[in-house]
Coordinates of C-alpha atoms and ligand atoms in Angstrom, one line a residue:
M259 CA -46.5 35.2 -40.2
S260 CA -47.4 33.4 -36.7
V261 CA -47.4 29.5 -36.6
R262 CA -49.5 29.0 -33.7
P263 CA -53.3 28.6 -34.2
D264 CA -55.1 31.5 -32.9
R265 CA -54.9 30.6 -29.3
D266 CA -56.9 33.4 -28.1
A267 CA -60.2 32.4 -29.6
R268 CA -61.7 30.0 -26.9
P269 CA -62.7 26.0 -28.8
R270 CA -65.9 26.2 -29.8
V271 CA -67.9 22.8 -29.3
L272 CA -71.5 21.9 -30.9
V273 CA -73.5 19.7 -29.0
V274 CA -76.1 18.1 -31.0
D275 CA -78.9 16.4 -29.7
D276 CA -82.9 16.7 -30.1
N277 CA -82.9 16.9 -25.7
R278 CA -82.4 20.5 -25.7
P279 CA -82.3 20.6 -21.6
L280 CA -79.9 17.6 -21.9
A281 CA -77.7 20.0 -24.3
E282 CA -77.8 23.0 -22.6
N283 CA -76.5 21.1 -19.5
L284 CA -73.7 19.7 -21.2
V285 CA -73.0 23.0 -22.4
E286 CA -73.0 24.6 -18.7
L287 CA -70.8 21.8 -18.2
F288 CA -68.3 22.3 -20.7
E289 CA -68.3 26.0 -19.7
E290 CA -65.9 24.7 -16.9
L291 CA -63.4 24.2 -19.8
D292 CA -63.1 27.8 -20.8
V293 CA -64.9 26.4 -24.3
E294 CA -67.2 28.0 -26.6
G295 CA -70.5 25.8 -26.2
V296 CA -72.9 25.9 -29.3
I297 CA -76.3 24.1 -29.5
A298 CA -78.1 22.2 -32.1
T299 CA -81.1 20.0 -31.9
S300 CA -81.1 18.6 -35.1
A301 CA -78.9 17.1 -38.0
A302 CA -80.2 20.0 -40.2
E303 CA -79.2 22.6 -37.4
A304 CA -75.8 21.1 -36.9
R305 CA -74.7 21.2 -40.7
V306 CA -75.5 25.0 -40.5
A307 CA -73.6 25.5 -37.2
I308 CA -70.5 23.3 -38.5
E309 CA -70.0 26.0 -41.4
Q310 CA -68.3 27.8 -39.0
R311 CA -64.8 26.1 -37.5
T312 CA -66.0 23.4 -34.8
A313 CA -63.3 22.0 -32.7
L314 CA -65.4 19.2 -31.2
A315 CA -68.8 17.8 -31.8
V316 CA -70.8 15.9 -29.4
V317 CA -73.4 14.1 -31.1
D318 CA -76.5 12.0 -30.2
V319 CA -76.4 9.3 -32.8
G320 CA -80.3 9.4 -32.4
L321 CA -81.2 12.4 -34.4
P322 CA -84.9 13.1 -35.3
D323 CA -83.6 13.8 -38.9
A324 CA -80.6 11.6 -39.5
S325 CA -78.4 9.0 -37.9
G326 CA -75.3 10.8 -35.5
L327 CA -72.9 8.7 -37.8
E328 CA -73.8 10.2 -41.1
L329 CA -73.4 13.7 -39.2
L330 CA -70.3 12.3 -37.9
G331 CA -68.7 12.3 -41.8
Q332 CA -69.8 15.8 -42.4
L333 CA -68.1 17.1 -39.3
R334 CA -65.2 15.5 -40.2
A335 CA -64.8 16.9 -43.6
A336 CA -66.1 20.2 -42.4
N337 CA -62.7 20.2 -39.9
P338 CA -60.7 17.6 -40.5
N339 CA -58.4 18.4 -37.7
G340 CA -61.8 18.2 -35.2
E341 CA -62.8 15.4 -33.1
V342 CA -66.5 14.0 -32.9
I343 CA -67.9 11.9 -29.4
L344 CA -70.8 10.3 -30.4
M345 CA -74.0 9.6 -27.7
T346 CA -76.3 6.9 -27.8
G347 CA -79.5 5.9 -25.7
Q348 CA -79.6 2.2 -27.2
G349 CA -75.7 1.0 -27.5
S350 CA -74.7 -2.1 -28.9
L351 CA -71.3 -3.3 -29.9
E352 CA -72.6 -2.9 -33.9
S353 CA -73.2 0.6 -33.4
A354 CA -69.9 1.2 -31.4
I355 CA -67.7 -0.4 -34.2
A356 CA -69.6 1.9 -36.7
A357 CA -68.6 5.0 -34.8
V358 CA -64.8 4.3 -34.6
R359 CA -64.6 3.0 -38.2
H360 CA -66.1 6.3 -38.9
G361 CA -63.7 8.2 -37.0
A362 CA -65.3 9.0 -33.5
Y363 CA -62.9 9.9 -31.2
A364 CA -65.3 8.2 -28.3
Y365 CA -68.4 6.4 -28.2
L366 CA -70.7 6.8 -24.5
L367 CA -74.1 5.6 -23.4
K368 CA -76.5 7.6 -22.2
P369 CA -77.0 8.7 -19.3
V370 CA -73.1 9.8 -19.6
D371 CA -70.4 9.8 -16.4
V372 CA -70.4 13.9 -16.2
E373 CA -66.4 13.0 -14.8
E374 CA -66.0 11.1 -17.9
L375 CA -67.5 13.2 -20.4
L376 CA -65.2 16.1 -18.9
T377 CA -62.0 14.0 -19.4
L378 CA -63.0 13.1 -23.0
V379 CA -63.9 16.2 -23.8
E380 CA -60.4 18.1 -22.2
R381 CA -58.5 15.3 -23.9
A382 CA -60.5 15.5 -27.7
L383 CA -59.2 19.2 -27.4
A384 CA -56.0 18.9 -26.5
Q385 CA -55.9 16.5 -29.3
V386 CA -57.4 18.8 -31.7
H387 CA -55.5 21.8 -30.6
L388 CA -52.0 19.8 -31.0
R389 CA -53.3 19.0 -34.4
E390 CA -54.0 22.8 -35.8
E391 CA -50.8 23.8 -34.1
R392 CA -49.3 20.9 -36.4
T393 CA -50.7 22.2 -39.8
A394 CA -49.9 25.6 -38.9
L395 CA -46.6 24.9 -38.9
A396 CA -46.6 22.7 -41.7
R397 CA -47.9 25.8 -43.4
A398 CA -45.8 28.1 -42.4
L399 CA -43.2 25.8 -43.2
A400 CA -43.9 25.5 -46.9
A401 CA -44.8 29.4 -47.0
S402 CA -41.3 30.3 -45.7
E403 CA -39.6 27.5 -48.4
A404 CA -41.5 28.7 -50.7
L405 CA -40.4 32.5 -50.0
Y406 CA -36.5 31.1 -49.9
R407 CA -37.3 29.2 -53.1
G408 CA -38.5 32.2 -54.9
V409 CA -35.4 34.7 -53.6
V410 CA -33.1 32.2 -54.4
D411 CA -34.5 31.2 -57.5
H412 CA -35.0 34.4 -58.7
V413 CA -32.1 36.5 -57.8
E414 CA -29.9 37.4 -60.4
A415 CA -27.2 35.7 -59.5
W416 CA -25.9 32.1 -59.7
I417 CA -26.0 30.2 -56.4
V418 CA -25.0 26.6 -56.3
G419 CA -24.8 24.6 -52.9
F420 CA -22.0 21.8 -52.3
D421 CA -22.1 19.1 -49.4
A422 CA -19.4 18.1 -47.3
D423 CA -18.5 15.9 -50.0
D424 CA -18.4 18.2 -52.9
Q425 CA -21.8 17.3 -54.5
V426 CA -24.2 19.5 -55.8
A427 CA -26.8 19.7 -53.0
L428 CA -28.9 23.1 -54.3
I429 CA -28.6 25.1 -57.7
N430 CA -30.8 27.9 -58.6
R431 CA -32.9 28.0 -61.9
Q432 CA -30.8 31.0 -62.8
A433 CA -28.0 28.7 -62.2
A434 CA -29.3 25.7 -64.2
E435 CA -30.8 27.6 -66.7
A436 CA -27.1 29.4 -67.7
L437 CA -25.4 25.7 -67.5
D438 CA -28.2 24.1 -69.5
A439 CA -27.2 27.1 -71.8
V440 CA -23.7 26.5 -72.0
G441 CA -24.4 22.6 -72.5
L442 CA -23.5 21.5 -69.2
R443 CA -25.7 19.4 -66.8
A444 CA -28.0 20.9 -63.9
D445 CA -28.6 17.9 -62.3
G446 CA -26.2 17.9 -59.7
T447 CA -23.6 16.2 -61.7
V448 CA -21.9 19.0 -62.7
P449 CA -18.5 18.9 -62.0
A450 CA -16.8 21.2 -60.0
S451 CA -14.2 22.1 -62.0
M452 CA -16.1 23.2 -65.2
L453 CA -17.6 25.6 -62.9
F454 CA -14.6 26.9 -61.1
G455 CA -11.9 25.8 -63.2
D456 CA -9.3 23.2 -62.7
D457 CA -8.1 24.3 -58.9
F458 CA -11.2 24.2 -57.4
A459 CA -10.3 21.9 -54.8
A460 CA -8.1 24.7 -53.4
S461 CA -10.9 27.5 -54.0
F462 CA -13.2 25.1 -51.9
D463 CA -10.3 24.6 -49.0
A464 CA -9.7 27.8 -48.9
A465 CA -13.1 29.0 -48.5
R466 CA -14.1 26.6 -46.0
A467 CA -10.2 27.5 -44.1
G468 CA -12.6 31.2 -44.1
E469 CA -9.8 32.6 -46.6
S470 CA -11.7 33.0 -50.0
A471 CA -11.0 35.8 -52.6
P472 CA -13.7 36.4 -55.2
F473 CA -12.2 34.7 -58.9
E474 CA -13.5 34.5 -62.0
H475 CA -14.1 31.5 -64.4
T476 CA -14.9 31.0 -67.9
L477 CA -17.7 28.5 -69.0
G478 CA -18.3 27.3 -72.5
E479 CA -16.9 28.8 -75.6
G480 CA -18.2 31.3 -78.6
T481 CA -21.3 33.3 -78.1
E482 CA -22.0 30.8 -75.2
R483 CA -19.4 32.1 -73.6
R484 CA -19.5 33.5 -69.8
V485 CA -17.7 34.8 -67.5
V486 CA -18.7 34.4 -63.8
R487 CA -17.3 36.2 -61.0
W488 CA -17.9 33.4 -57.8
Q489 CA -17.7 34.2 -53.9
L490 CA -17.2 31.2 -52.0
T491 CA -19.0 31.2 -48.4
P492 CA -18.8 28.3 -46.0
V493 CA -22.1 27.7 -44.2
K494 CA -21.5 27.4 -40.4
E495 CA -25.1 25.8 -39.8
A496 CA -24.8 22.0 -38.2
R497 CA -28.0 20.9 -39.5
S498 CA -28.0 22.5 -42.9
A499 CA -27.4 20.0 -46.3
V500 CA -25.8 22.8 -48.1
D501 CA -21.8 23.0 -46.5
L502 CA -20.4 25.5 -49.1
L503 CA -22.2 28.2 -51.0
A504 CA -21.3 29.4 -54.3
L505 CA -22.7 32.6 -55.4
G506 CA -21.8 33.6 -58.9
L507 CA -22.5 36.8 -60.9
D508 CA -22.8 36.9 -64.9
V509 CA -20.0 39.6 -65.5
T510 CA -19.6 38.5 -69.3
E511 CA -21.1 42.0 -70.8
Q512 CA -19.7 43.6 -68.3
R513 CA -15.9 42.1 -69.4
T514 CA -16.7 43.0 -73.2
L515 CA -17.9 46.6 -72.3
E516 CA -14.6 47.2 -70.3
R517 CA -12.5 45.5 -73.2
R518 CA -14.8 47.7 -75.9
S519 CA -14.1 51.1 -73.8
A520 CA -10.5 50.2 -73.1
R521 CA -10.2 49.9 -76.9
A522 CA -11.7 52.8 -77.6
E523 CA -9.8 55.0 -75.5
A524 CA -6.4 53.8 -76.8
M525 CA -8.1 54.1 -80.6
A526 CA -9.3 58.1 -79.3
A527 CA -5.6 58.6 -78.2
I528 CA -4.3 57.2 -81.2
G529 CA -6.6 59.5 -83.0
V530 CA -5.4 62.7 -81.1
L531 CA -2.1 61.9 -81.8
T532 CA -2.8 61.1 -85.6
T533 CA -4.2 64.7 -86.3
G534 CA -1.8 66.2 -85.0
L535 CA 0.9 64.6 -86.6
A536 CA -0.7 64.0 -89.8
H537 CA -0.5 67.2 -91.2
E538 CA 3.0 67.5 -90.2
I539 CA 3.7 64.3 -92.1
R540 CA 1.7 64.0 -95.0
N541 CA 3.5 67.6 -96.6
P542 CA 7.1 66.7 -96.9
L543 CA 6.0 63.3 -97.5
N544 CA 4.3 65.0 -100.7
A545 CA 7.0 67.1 -101.4
A546 CA 9.6 64.2 -101.1
G547 CA 7.2 62.1 -103.4
L548 CA 7.1 64.7 -106.1
Q549 CA 11.1 65.3 -105.8
L550 CA 11.4 61.7 -106.2
Q551 CA 9.3 61.6 -109.3
L552 CA 11.3 64.7 -110.6
L553 CA 14.6 63.0 -110.5
S554 CA 12.9 59.8 -112.5
R555 CA 11.6 61.5 -115.2
R556 CA 15.1 63.5 -115.3
L557 CA 17.1 60.2 -115.2
A558 CA 15.0 58.7 -117.9
K559 CA 15.7 61.7 -120.2
S560 CA 19.5 61.6 -119.2
E561 CA 22.1 61.2 -121.7
L562 CA 23.5 58.3 -118.8
A563 CA 23.9 54.8 -120.4
A564 CA 21.0 52.0 -120.1
E565 CA 23.1 50.7 -117.6
A566 CA 23.5 53.7 -115.4
R567 CA 20.2 54.6 -115.6
E568 CA 19.2 51.5 -113.9
R569 CA 21.7 51.5 -111.6
L570 CA 20.8 55.3 -110.2
G571 CA 16.7 54.4 -111.1
E572 CA 16.7 51.2 -108.6
P573 CA 17.4 53.0 -105.0
V574 CA 15.3 55.8 -106.3
A575 CA 12.4 53.2 -107.2
L576 CA 12.9 52.0 -103.5
V577 CA 12.7 55.0 -101.8
R578 CA 9.6 56.1 -103.7
R579 CA 8.4 52.5 -102.4
E580 CA 9.1 53.4 -98.8
L581 CA 7.5 56.6 -99.3
K582 CA 4.2 54.8 -100.5
R583 CA 4.1 52.9 -97.5
L584 CA 4.5 55.6 -95.5
S585 CA 1.8 57.3 -97.1
S586 CA -0.6 54.0 -96.9
L587 CA 0.4 53.7 -93.3
L588 CA -0.7 57.6 -92.4
D589 CA -4.2 56.6 -94.6
D590 CA -5.0 53.9 -91.8
F591 CA -3.8 56.1 -89.1
L592 CA -6.4 59.0 -90.1
G593 CA -8.8 55.8 -90.4
L594 CA -8.7 55.4 -87.3
A595 CA -8.8 59.0 -86.4
R596 CA -12.0 59.5 -88.0
P597 CA -14.9 61.5 -86.3
T598 CA -17.0 58.6 -84.3
A599 CA -20.4 59.9 -85.5
L600 CA -22.0 57.4 -88.4
Q601 CA -23.6 58.7 -91.5
A602 CA -25.4 55.9 -91.6
E603 CA -28.2 55.0 -94.2
R604 CA -30.4 52.4 -95.4
V605 CA -28.0 50.2 -97.9
D606 CA -28.7 47.4 -100.4
L607 CA -25.7 45.4 -99.1
G608 CA -26.0 43.2 -102.2
E609 CA -25.1 46.2 -104.4
L610 CA -22.7 47.1 -102.0
V611 CA -20.8 43.5 -102.2
G612 CA -21.4 43.7 -106.0
H613 CA -19.6 47.2 -106.4
V614 CA -16.7 46.4 -104.2
V615 CA -15.9 42.9 -106.0
R616 CA -16.4 44.9 -109.5
L617 CA -13.3 46.9 -108.2
Q618 CA -11.2 44.4 -106.4
A619 CA -11.2 41.4 -108.9
P620 CA -8.9 43.1 -111.3
L621 CA -6.5 44.0 -108.8
C622 CA -6.8 40.3 -107.2
A623 CA -6.6 39.0 -110.9
E624 CA -3.0 40.4 -111.6
R625 CA -2.2 38.8 -108.7
G626 CA -3.3 35.7 -109.7
V627 CA -6.2 35.4 -107.4
S628 CA -9.9 34.6 -108.1
L629 CA -12.3 36.8 -106.1
E630 CA -15.9 35.6 -106.1
S631 CA -19.1 36.6 -104.3
S632 CA -22.4 35.1 -103.3
V633 CA -25.3 36.8 -102.2
P634 CA -29.2 36.3 -102.1
S635 CA -31.2 37.1 -105.2
S636 CA -33.9 39.8 -102.7
D637 CA -32.8 43.0 -101.3
L638 CA -30.7 42.5 -97.9
V639 CA -30.6 46.5 -96.7
A640 CA -28.8 47.5 -93.3
R641 CA -28.2 50.7 -91.8
V642 CA -24.7 51.2 -92.3
E643 CA -22.2 54.2 -93.5
R644 CA -21.6 53.0 -96.9
G645 CA -17.9 54.2 -97.7
R646 CA -17.3 52.4 -94.2
I647 CA -18.6 49.2 -94.9
E648 CA -16.6 49.4 -98.5
Q649 CA -13.6 50.2 -96.6
V650 CA -14.1 46.8 -94.5
L651 CA -14.7 44.9 -97.2
T652 CA -12.0 46.2 -99.3
N653 CA -9.3 45.9 -96.1
L654 CA -10.4 42.2 -95.5
V655 CA -10.4 41.5 -99.6
A656 CA -6.9 42.9 -99.7
N657 CA -5.7 40.8 -96.5
A658 CA -6.6 37.6 -98.0
C659 CA -5.3 38.5 -101.2
D660 CA -2.0 39.1 -99.6
A661 CA -2.7 36.0 -97.3
L662 CA -2.7 34.1 -100.8
D663 CA 0.6 34.9 -102.5
G664 CA -0.1 34.0 -106.0
E665 CA -2.9 31.8 -106.2
G666 CA -6.1 30.8 -104.7
T667 CA -9.8 32.1 -104.6
I668 CA -11.8 34.8 -102.1
R669 CA -15.0 34.6 -101.5
V670 CA -17.4 37.5 -100.0
T671 CA -20.6 36.2 -98.9
L672 CA -23.8 38.0 -97.7
G673 CA -26.7 36.5 -95.9
T674 CA -28.7 36.4 -92.5
E675 CA -28.2 35.1 -89.2
A676 CA -31.0 35.4 -86.8
D677 CA -31.7 39.0 -86.7
C678 CA -28.8 40.1 -88.2
V679 CA -27.0 40.2 -92.0
E680 CA -23.6 39.0 -92.1
L681 CA -20.6 39.5 -94.3
V682 CA -18.3 36.8 -94.5
V683 CA -15.1 36.8 -96.3
G684 CA -13.0 33.5 -96.5
D685 CA -10.2 32.4 -98.6
S686 CA -8.1 29.3 -99.5
G687 CA -4.9 30.6 -97.8
P688 CA -2.8 29.4 -94.7
G689 CA -5.6 30.5 -92.6
F690 CA -5.0 33.0 -89.2
E691 CA -1.7 31.7 -87.7
E692 CA -2.4 33.9 -84.3
A693 CA -5.1 34.0 -81.9
P694 CA -7.8 36.4 -82.8
E695 CA -7.0 38.8 -79.7
Q696 CA -3.6 39.2 -81.1
L697 CA -4.3 39.7 -84.9
L698 CA -6.8 42.8 -83.8
Q699 CA -3.8 44.2 -81.8
P700 CA -3.1 47.7 -83.5
F701 CA -0.1 47.4 -85.3
F702 CA 0.5 43.8 -85.1
T703 CA 1.5 42.5 -88.3
T704 CA 3.3 39.9 -90.0
K705 CA 3.8 41.1 -93.2
A706 CA 7.4 43.2 -94.3
A707 CA 5.2 46.2 -95.3
G708 CA 2.1 45.9 -93.1
T709 CA 1.1 48.7 -90.7
G710 CA -1.0 46.2 -88.5
L711 CA -3.7 48.5 -88.6
G712 CA -6.1 46.8 -90.7
L713 CA -8.3 44.6 -88.8
T714 CA -8.4 46.9 -86.3
I715 CA -9.9 49.8 -88.2
V716 CA -12.4 46.9 -89.5
R717 CA -13.3 45.9 -86.0
R718 CA -13.4 49.7 -85.2
I719 CA -16.0 50.1 -87.9
V720 CA -17.8 47.0 -87.2
E721 CA -18.3 48.2 -83.5
M722 CA -19.2 51.4 -84.2
H723 CA -22.0 49.8 -86.4
G724 CA -23.6 48.1 -83.3
G725 CA -22.5 44.9 -85.3
E726 CA -19.6 42.0 -84.0
L727 CA -16.5 40.6 -86.0
S728 CA -15.3 37.0 -85.6
L729 CA -12.1 35.3 -87.3
G730 CA -12.5 32.0 -87.7
K731 CA -11.5 29.0 -90.5
S732 CA -13.0 29.2 -93.9
S733 CA -14.7 26.3 -95.7
L734 CA -12.0 27.1 -98.4
G735 CA -9.2 25.8 -96.2
G736 CA -8.1 29.5 -94.8
A737 CA -9.2 32.0 -93.2
E738 CA -12.4 33.7 -92.7
V739 CA -13.7 36.7 -91.1
R740 CA -17.4 36.8 -90.4
V741 CA -18.9 40.7 -89.9
R742 CA -22.4 40.5 -88.0
L743 CA -24.2 43.6 -88.3
P744 CA -27.7 44.3 -87.0
R745 CA -30.4 44.7 -89.2
P746 CA -33.1 47.6 -89.2
G747 CA -35.7 46.7 -87.3
Ligands
LIG976 P1 -1.9 43.7 -91.6 O1 -2.8 43.8 -93.2 O2 -1.3 45.7 -92.1 O3 -1.1 43.3 -91.3 P2 -3.9 43.7 -90.3 O4 -4.4 44.2 -89.0 O5 -5.4 43.8 -91.4 O6 -2.9 44.5 -90.6 O7 -3.5 42.1 -90.4 C1 -2.8 41.6 -89.1 C2 -2.6 40.2 -89.1 O8 -3.6 39.3 -89.6 C3 -2.0 40.3 -90.7 O9 -0.3 40.8 -90.7 C4 -1.7 38.9 -90.9 O10 -0.7 38.2 -90.2 C5 -3.1 38.2 -90.3 N1 -4.1 38.1 -91.5 C6 -5.0 39.2 -91.4 N2 -5.8 38.5 -92.7 C7 -5.4 37.3 -92.6 C8 -5.9 36.3 -93.9 N3 -6.7 36.6 -94.7 N4 -5.2 35.1 -93.8 C9 -4.0 34.9 -93.0 N5 -3.7 35.9 -92.0 C10 -4.4 37.2 -91.9

C-alpha cells in the first residue's frame, strides 16, 4: 500500500463568490500554482462542489443564499484536512474573530492583494498536503499493524516477546489462550521459569549470544499438560521493544502419538515372537501338566505311607503350580498378540459390569475381599468388543484383589464424563507404589508370580477402542484405574 496521498492529482481549489468574473479571475491566477480551479457562485452550488474532495476553498462571506461562515463548517466537515480562506467586502473585527474561531485559515479584505492571496493559497495548500500525507501514513501504519497483529495472533504457534529486562513485551493470542487454559496468567506476569523451565536464564543468555538450540518444556498437569518446543531468537533491531523472541510449537499430540506408535511397534514385535513360540511351548507344557496329574493320581493310589505320599506330593504340587504360571504367562502373551482388528458392537456396559462382578465376586470373597459395583440406572451403551472389555475389567479386579492381600473392598463404578463413558476400578489397598509409566511397562511386576503384562494388555485394549487409561488414587484409599471410552455419537 502506498503511504503517499495522490501526488499526481492536482489539488482542487474551490472559489465561492457570487461575482463570477471575479471568481474566474481568481481561478486563472491560481493556475500559476498548478491547481485545479472550480467555481461556485452560491452556497448551494458550493455544497454540490464539495462532494468532490476539495483541498482549499476561497469563500466570499457575503453570499446571496447563506453566510460564508456557515459554509466554512460544512467545508471543514467534508474534508477535515482541507483549508478555507474567507474574503469579505465589509470587514469588521467581529467577523474576523468569528472566521478564525470557525477554523478559517485566513480572512482577507476585498479588494484582495493578489500577491498576498497567492502566498496564502500556496501556504494553505502546503499545509493541506502535509496533513494528507500524515493521514495516509497513519492509515498505512494502522493497516500494517493490523496485518502483523493478525499474522502473529493467528499463526499456529506460541509467540512471546521479552524486553531487555526479561519482561513479557508481546504475547500472541495462541500463547495467551494456551496459558489461560493451563491456569497461568497471560498478562505479562507469567514467570519465564514456568514457560521455559528453571534454567531459562541460561537459555536466554545462550539465545542472546546467538547459540540457542530448540528445547522442549512441559507446562501444566494431567489433561491440561502441554509439551512445547521452543526456539529462542534474539531481535537485532535497535528500536524494537522486543529483545528476545520465543517461538513455541505445541507438540503434545505429536509426542503422545510417537509414544503410542513406539509402544505399538514393541507390541507388534512381541506379537510376532509370541505366535511363533506359543505353539512350541503350549504342547510340551500341556504334556508335562498331564504327566504331573498322572503322577499325583498314582501317588494318591499308591501303597506308600501317608507321610511319604505327602513328602513326594509336595514337589509335584509345586511344579504343577509353576506350570500353571507358565501357562497363564502364555495366555497373557497371546492376549497381546491377538489380531488388532476390533469386533466392536453396541454393548450395554451396565450389564457387562454386572456380569463380570457376578463372576469375580465369589473368587474375591474366597480371598476375604468384597467386590462392589455402582452403575447408573439408565442404559449406558458404548461400541466395544465385549470380550476385550470383560478382559480389562477382569484384569483390573484381579490386580486389586492381589493388592488387597486378604481383606478390603474393590469398587467398580460406571458413569459418564463429558462425551466419554468412564469405568473406574478402585480399591482400599496400599495404592500404586510406582509411577504410572513404570507400571505400564510390559513385564514390570512387583509380584513373585506376576507376568507384568496385565496393565499393558489393559492399556492396549483401551487404546484400541480409542479410549484412555489413567492410574491414580482411589477415594477408598488405594489404587484407582480409570478407563475412558468414547460414547457412540
Ligand atoms: P502383574 O499383575 O502381573 O504384576 P500388571 O501389569 O497387571 O502385572 O501390574 C503391574 C504392577 O502394577 C503390579 O505388579 C503391581 O505392583 C501394580 N499394581 C497393579 N494394580 C495394582 C493395585 N490395584 N494396587 C496396587 N498396585 C497395583
